[in-house]
mmCIF file of C-alpha atoms in Angstrom:
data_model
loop_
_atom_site.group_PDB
_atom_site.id
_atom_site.type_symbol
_atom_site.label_atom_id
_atom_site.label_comp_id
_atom_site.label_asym_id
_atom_site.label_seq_id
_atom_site.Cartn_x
_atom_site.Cartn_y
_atom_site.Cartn_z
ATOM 1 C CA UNK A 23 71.312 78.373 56.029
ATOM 2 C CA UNK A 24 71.267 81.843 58.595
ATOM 3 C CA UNK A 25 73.779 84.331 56.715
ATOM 4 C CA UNK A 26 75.036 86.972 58.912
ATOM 5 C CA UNK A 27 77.081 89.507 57.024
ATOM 6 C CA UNK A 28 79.475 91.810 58.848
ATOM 7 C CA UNK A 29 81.517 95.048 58.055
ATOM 8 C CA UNK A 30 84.686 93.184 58.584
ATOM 9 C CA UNK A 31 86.307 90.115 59.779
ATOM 10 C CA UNK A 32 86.679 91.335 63.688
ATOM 11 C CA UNK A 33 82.913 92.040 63.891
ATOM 12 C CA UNK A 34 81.812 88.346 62.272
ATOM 13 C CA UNK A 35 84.264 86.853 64.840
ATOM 14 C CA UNK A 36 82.684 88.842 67.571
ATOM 15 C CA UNK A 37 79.289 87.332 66.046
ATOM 16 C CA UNK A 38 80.811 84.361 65.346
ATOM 17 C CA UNK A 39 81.707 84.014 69.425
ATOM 18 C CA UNK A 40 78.317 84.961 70.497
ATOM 19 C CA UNK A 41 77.311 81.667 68.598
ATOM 20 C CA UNK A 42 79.446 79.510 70.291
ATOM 21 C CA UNK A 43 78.839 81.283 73.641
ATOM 22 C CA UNK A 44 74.863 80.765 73.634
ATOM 23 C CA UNK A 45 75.583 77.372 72.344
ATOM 24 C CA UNK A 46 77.251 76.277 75.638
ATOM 25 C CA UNK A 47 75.434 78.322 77.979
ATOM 26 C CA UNK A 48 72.403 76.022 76.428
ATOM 27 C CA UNK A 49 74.175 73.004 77.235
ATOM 28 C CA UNK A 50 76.546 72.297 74.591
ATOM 29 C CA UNK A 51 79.686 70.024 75.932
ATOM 30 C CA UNK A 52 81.662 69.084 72.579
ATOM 31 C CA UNK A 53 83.055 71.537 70.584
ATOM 32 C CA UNK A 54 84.121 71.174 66.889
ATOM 33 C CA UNK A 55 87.520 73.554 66.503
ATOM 34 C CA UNK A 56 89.687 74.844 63.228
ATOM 35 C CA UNK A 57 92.838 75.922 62.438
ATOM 36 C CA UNK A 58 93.707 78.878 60.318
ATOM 37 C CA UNK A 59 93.974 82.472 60.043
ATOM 38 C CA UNK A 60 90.082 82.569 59.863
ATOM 39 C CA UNK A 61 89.248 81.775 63.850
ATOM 40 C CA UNK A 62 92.491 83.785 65.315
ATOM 41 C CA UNK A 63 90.224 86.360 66.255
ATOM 42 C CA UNK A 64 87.220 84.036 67.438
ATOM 43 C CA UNK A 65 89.639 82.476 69.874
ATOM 44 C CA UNK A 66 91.006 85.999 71.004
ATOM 45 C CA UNK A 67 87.991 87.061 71.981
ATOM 46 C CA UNK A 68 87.200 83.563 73.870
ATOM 47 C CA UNK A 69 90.456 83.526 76.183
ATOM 48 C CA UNK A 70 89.780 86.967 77.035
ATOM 49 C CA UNK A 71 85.574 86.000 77.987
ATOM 50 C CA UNK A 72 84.510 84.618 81.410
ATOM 51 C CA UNK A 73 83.474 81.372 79.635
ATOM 52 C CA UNK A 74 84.319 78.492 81.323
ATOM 53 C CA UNK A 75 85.901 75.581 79.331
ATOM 54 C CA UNK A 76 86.473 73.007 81.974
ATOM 55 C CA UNK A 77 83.746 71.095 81.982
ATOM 56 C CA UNK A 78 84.077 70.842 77.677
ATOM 57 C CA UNK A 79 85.584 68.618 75.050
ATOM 58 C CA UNK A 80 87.144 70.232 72.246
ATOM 59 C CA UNK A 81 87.512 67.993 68.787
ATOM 60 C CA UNK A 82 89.901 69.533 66.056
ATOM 61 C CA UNK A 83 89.121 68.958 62.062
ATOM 62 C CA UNK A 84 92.605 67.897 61.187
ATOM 63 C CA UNK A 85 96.208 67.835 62.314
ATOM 64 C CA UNK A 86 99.690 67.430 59.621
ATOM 65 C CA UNK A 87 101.193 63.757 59.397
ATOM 66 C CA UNK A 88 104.546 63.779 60.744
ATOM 67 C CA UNK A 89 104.079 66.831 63.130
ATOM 68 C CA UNK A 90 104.911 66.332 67.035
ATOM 69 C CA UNK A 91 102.907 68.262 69.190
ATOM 70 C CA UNK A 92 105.218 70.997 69.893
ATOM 71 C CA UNK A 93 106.094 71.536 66.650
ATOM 72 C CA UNK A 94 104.815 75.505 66.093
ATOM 73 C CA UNK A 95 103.720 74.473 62.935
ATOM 74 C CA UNK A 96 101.412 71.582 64.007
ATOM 75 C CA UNK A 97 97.898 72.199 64.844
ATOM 76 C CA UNK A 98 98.293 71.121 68.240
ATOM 77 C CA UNK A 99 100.851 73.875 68.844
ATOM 78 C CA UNK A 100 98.216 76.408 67.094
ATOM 79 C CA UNK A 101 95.634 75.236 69.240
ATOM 80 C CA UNK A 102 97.972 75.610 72.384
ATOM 81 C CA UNK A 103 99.125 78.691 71.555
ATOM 82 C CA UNK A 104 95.965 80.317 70.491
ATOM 83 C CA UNK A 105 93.143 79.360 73.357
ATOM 84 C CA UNK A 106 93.869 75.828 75.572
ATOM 85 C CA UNK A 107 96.763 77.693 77.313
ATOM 86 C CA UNK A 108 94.589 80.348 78.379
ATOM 87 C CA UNK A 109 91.069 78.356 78.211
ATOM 88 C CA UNK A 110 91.795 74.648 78.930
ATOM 89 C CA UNK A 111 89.003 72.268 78.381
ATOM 90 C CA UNK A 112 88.403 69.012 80.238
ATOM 91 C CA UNK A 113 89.395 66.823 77.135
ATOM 92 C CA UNK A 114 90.905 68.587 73.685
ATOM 93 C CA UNK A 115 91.425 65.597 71.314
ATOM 94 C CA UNK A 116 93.566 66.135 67.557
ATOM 95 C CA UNK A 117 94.456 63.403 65.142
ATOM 96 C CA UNK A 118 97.948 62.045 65.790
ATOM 97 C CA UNK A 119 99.964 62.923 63.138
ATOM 98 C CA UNK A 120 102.822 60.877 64.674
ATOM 99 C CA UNK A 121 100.992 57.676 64.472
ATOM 100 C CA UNK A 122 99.647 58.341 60.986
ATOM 101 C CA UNK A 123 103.162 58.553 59.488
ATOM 102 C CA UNK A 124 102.846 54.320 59.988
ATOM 103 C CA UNK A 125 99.769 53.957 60.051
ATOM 104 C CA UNK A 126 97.343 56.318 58.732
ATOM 105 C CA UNK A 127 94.387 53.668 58.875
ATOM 106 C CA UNK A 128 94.852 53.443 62.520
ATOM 107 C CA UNK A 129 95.114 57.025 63.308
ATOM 108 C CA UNK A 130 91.890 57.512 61.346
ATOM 109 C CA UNK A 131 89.908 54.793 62.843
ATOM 110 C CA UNK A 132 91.023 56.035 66.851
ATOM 111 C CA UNK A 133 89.855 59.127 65.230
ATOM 112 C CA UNK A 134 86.318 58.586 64.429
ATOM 113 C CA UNK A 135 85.690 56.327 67.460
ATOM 114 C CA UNK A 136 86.456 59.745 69.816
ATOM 115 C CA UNK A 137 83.823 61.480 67.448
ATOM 116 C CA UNK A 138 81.057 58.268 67.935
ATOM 117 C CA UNK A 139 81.707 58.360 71.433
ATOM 118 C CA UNK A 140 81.909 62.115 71.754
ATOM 119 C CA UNK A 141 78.647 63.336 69.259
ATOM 120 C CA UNK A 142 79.774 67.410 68.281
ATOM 121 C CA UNK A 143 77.060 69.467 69.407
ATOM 122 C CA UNK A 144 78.660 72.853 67.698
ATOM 123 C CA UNK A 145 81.553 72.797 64.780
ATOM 124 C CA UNK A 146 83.645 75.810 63.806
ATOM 125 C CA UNK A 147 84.678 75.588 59.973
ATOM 126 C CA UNK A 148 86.633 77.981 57.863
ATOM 127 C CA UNK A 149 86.127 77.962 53.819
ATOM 128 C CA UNK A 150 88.628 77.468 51.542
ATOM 129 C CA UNK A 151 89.143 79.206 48.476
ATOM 130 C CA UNK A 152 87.971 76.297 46.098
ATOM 131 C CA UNK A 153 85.094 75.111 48.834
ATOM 132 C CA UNK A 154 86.905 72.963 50.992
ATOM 133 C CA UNK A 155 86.165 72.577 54.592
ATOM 134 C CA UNK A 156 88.758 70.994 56.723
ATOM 135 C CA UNK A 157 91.369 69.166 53.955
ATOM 136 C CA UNK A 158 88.341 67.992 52.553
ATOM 137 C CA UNK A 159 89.235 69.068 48.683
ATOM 138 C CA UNK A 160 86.792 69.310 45.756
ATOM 139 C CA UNK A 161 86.209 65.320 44.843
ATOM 140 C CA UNK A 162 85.826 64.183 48.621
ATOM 141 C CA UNK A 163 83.125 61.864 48.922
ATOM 142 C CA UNK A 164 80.092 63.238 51.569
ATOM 143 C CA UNK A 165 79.754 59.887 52.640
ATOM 144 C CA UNK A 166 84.022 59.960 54.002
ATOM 145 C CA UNK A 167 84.564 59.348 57.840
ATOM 146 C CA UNK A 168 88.316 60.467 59.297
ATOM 147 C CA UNK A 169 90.782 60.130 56.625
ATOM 148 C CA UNK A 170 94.343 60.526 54.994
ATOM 149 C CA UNK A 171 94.701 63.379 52.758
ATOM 150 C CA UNK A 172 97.273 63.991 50.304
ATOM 151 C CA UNK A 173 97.665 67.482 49.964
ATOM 152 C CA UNK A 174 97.023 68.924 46.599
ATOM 153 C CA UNK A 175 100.356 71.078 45.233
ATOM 154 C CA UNK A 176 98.622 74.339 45.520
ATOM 155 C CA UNK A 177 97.852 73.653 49.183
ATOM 156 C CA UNK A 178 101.320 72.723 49.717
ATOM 157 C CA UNK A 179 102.860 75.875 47.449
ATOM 158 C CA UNK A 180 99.828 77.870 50.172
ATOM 159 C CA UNK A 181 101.437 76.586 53.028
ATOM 160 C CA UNK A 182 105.080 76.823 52.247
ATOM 161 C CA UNK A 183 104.991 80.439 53.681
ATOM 162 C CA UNK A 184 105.252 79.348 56.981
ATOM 163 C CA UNK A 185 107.892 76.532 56.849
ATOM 164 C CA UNK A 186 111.820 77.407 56.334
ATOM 165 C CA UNK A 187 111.393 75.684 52.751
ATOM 166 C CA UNK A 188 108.889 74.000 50.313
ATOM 167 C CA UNK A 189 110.448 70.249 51.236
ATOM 168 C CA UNK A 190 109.693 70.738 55.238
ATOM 169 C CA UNK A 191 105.762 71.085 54.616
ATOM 170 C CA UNK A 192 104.103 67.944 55.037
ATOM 171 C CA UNK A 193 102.931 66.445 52.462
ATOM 172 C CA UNK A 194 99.391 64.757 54.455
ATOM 173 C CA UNK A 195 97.383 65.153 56.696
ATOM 174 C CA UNK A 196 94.794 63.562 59.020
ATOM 175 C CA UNK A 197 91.591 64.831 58.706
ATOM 176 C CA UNK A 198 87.349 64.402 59.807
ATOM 177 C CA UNK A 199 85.528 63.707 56.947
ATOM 178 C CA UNK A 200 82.532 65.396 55.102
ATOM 179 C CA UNK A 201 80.156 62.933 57.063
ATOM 180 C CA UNK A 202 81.874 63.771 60.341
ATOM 181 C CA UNK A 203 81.405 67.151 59.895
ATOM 182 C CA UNK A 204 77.810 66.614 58.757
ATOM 183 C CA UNK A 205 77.307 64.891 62.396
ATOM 184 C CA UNK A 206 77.532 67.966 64.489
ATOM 185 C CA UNK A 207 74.122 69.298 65.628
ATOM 186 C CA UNK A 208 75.064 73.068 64.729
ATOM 187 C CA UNK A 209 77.590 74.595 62.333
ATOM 188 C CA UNK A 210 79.006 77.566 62.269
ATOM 189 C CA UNK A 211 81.186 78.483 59.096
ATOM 190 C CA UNK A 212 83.016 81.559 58.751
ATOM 191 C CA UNK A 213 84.823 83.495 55.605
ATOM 192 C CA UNK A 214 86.371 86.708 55.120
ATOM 193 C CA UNK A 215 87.547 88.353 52.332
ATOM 194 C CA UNK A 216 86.957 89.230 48.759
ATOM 195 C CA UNK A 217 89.350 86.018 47.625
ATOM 196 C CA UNK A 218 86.242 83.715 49.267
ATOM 197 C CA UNK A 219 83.489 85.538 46.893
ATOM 198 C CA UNK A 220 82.971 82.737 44.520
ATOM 199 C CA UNK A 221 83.664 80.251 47.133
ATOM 200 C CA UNK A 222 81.053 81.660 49.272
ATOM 201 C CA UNK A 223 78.331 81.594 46.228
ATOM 202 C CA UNK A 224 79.152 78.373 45.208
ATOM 203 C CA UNK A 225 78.505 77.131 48.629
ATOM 204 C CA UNK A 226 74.856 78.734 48.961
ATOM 205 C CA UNK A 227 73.922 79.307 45.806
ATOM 206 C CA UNK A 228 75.278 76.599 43.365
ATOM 207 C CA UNK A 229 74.613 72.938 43.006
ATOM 208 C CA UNK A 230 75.455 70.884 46.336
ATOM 209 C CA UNK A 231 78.427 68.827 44.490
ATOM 210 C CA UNK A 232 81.539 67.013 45.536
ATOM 211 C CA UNK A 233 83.029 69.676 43.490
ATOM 212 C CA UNK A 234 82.439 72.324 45.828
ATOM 213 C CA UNK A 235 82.690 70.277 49.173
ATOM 214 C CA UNK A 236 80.831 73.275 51.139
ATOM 215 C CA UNK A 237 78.040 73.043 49.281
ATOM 216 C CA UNK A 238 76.756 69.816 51.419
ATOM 217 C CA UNK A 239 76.237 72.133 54.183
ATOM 218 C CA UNK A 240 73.425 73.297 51.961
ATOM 219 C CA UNK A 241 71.788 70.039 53.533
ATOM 220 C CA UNK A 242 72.381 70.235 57.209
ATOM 221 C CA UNK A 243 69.453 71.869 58.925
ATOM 222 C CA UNK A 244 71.266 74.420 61.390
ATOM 223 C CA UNK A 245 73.944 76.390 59.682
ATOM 224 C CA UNK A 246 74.957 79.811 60.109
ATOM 225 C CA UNK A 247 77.928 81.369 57.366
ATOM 226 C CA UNK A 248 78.980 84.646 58.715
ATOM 227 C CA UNK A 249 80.855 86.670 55.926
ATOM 228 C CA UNK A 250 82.289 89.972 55.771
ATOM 229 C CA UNK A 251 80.948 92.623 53.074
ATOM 230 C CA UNK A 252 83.524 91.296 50.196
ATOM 231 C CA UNK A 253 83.384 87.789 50.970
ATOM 232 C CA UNK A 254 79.124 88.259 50.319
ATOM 233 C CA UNK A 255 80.176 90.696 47.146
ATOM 234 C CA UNK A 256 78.823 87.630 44.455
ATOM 235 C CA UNK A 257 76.119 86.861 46.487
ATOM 236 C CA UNK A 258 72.259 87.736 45.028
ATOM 237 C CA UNK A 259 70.456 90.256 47.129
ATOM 238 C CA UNK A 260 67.649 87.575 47.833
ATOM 239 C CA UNK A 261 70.798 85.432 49.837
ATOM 240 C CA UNK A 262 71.533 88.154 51.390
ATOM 241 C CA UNK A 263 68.355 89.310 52.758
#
């Protein structure tokens, strides 16, 4: 795993961009996207580049059951909002958390059949403060494919800040699994702040475990974790160097 460490969270997305940028410009034509707070600035500083999306396919991690598209809470809105109305690719594919509120088997199985037909050559990920990637929460198998996820209380107590009340955030989601993620020829993982410290060491330096579901990425063979100076505070000087 290639750690770069940054100052601050603006300079690792600026180095987190440059990743994705050589990526494509060496042929890369499916691109692995997130949702968060985390890649804000990564997608900034892509609608605002001369790259050219239009001959790319984007694949999201995960999308909320029961959210339409325009919804400014659902990940397609996010994804809208923040870089495909400025950048459009050729194809942008998200779970369809309309179809998954009947039939969440379905919804996952369309799912993985875009990622088998569509390998990812480059996947974005954020980090989550107990090691999650995606909705993929401590206990996921590696071995999981495109699932439903019931989201733990805490995630639903995290998210509540953006919803009018507690009872209007959804309660599941549809999201790639470890495996899926696993697929993608590069990786590029990204975590800022001093609240991802011990999420960050468990993921590089502990035990690869289902209890720390980053920790798998310990196995993939091209990874790069850019981290701000607090997120890499726990981190031993040999991981850092």
């Amino acid at each position: 795993m290639k750690i770069i460490i940054t100052n601050n969270k603006e300079k690792g997305s600026t180095e987190g961009f440059k990743l994705f940028k050589k990526s494509i410009e060496n042929g890369a034509k499916v691109i692995g996207l997130a949702t968060g707070s985390t890649p804000v600035a990564l997608y900034n500083e892509w609608t605002q580049s001369d790259l050219d999306n239009s001959n790319l396919i984007s694949i999201n991690l995960d999308e909320y059951t029961g959210l339409t598209p325009d919804n400014d809470q659902s990940y397609h809105y996010f994804m809208q909002k923040n870089l495909f109305d400025k950048k459009p690719f050729k194809k942008s594919y998200i779970p369809d958390g309309i179809k998954a509120i009947n039939d969440p088997q379905g919804a996952s199985d369309d799912y993985n059949k875009i990622i088998e037909e569509n390998p990812i050559d480059i996947q974005l990920l954020g980090l989550g403060q107990n090691g999650h990637i995606a909705f993929n929460e401590p206990g996921t198998s590696f071995d999981s494919v495109t699932h439903e996820v019931k989201l733990t209380e805490s995630t639903i107590q995290a998210n509540s800040r953006f919803f009018r009340n507690i009872d209007d955030v959804p309660k599941s989601a549809i999201c790639m699994g470890v495996a899926n993620i696993m697929s993608a020829k590069e990786i590029v993982i990204m975590a800022f702040g001093e609240n991802k410290a011990d999420a960050v060491k468990k993921m590089v330096e502990g035990p690869v475990t289902e209890d720390v579901p980053a920790s798998v990425l310990q196995n993939h063979s091209n990874v790069t974790l850019i981290i701000d100076d607090a997120a890499a505070s726990k981190l031993s000087e040999e991981s850092k160097n």
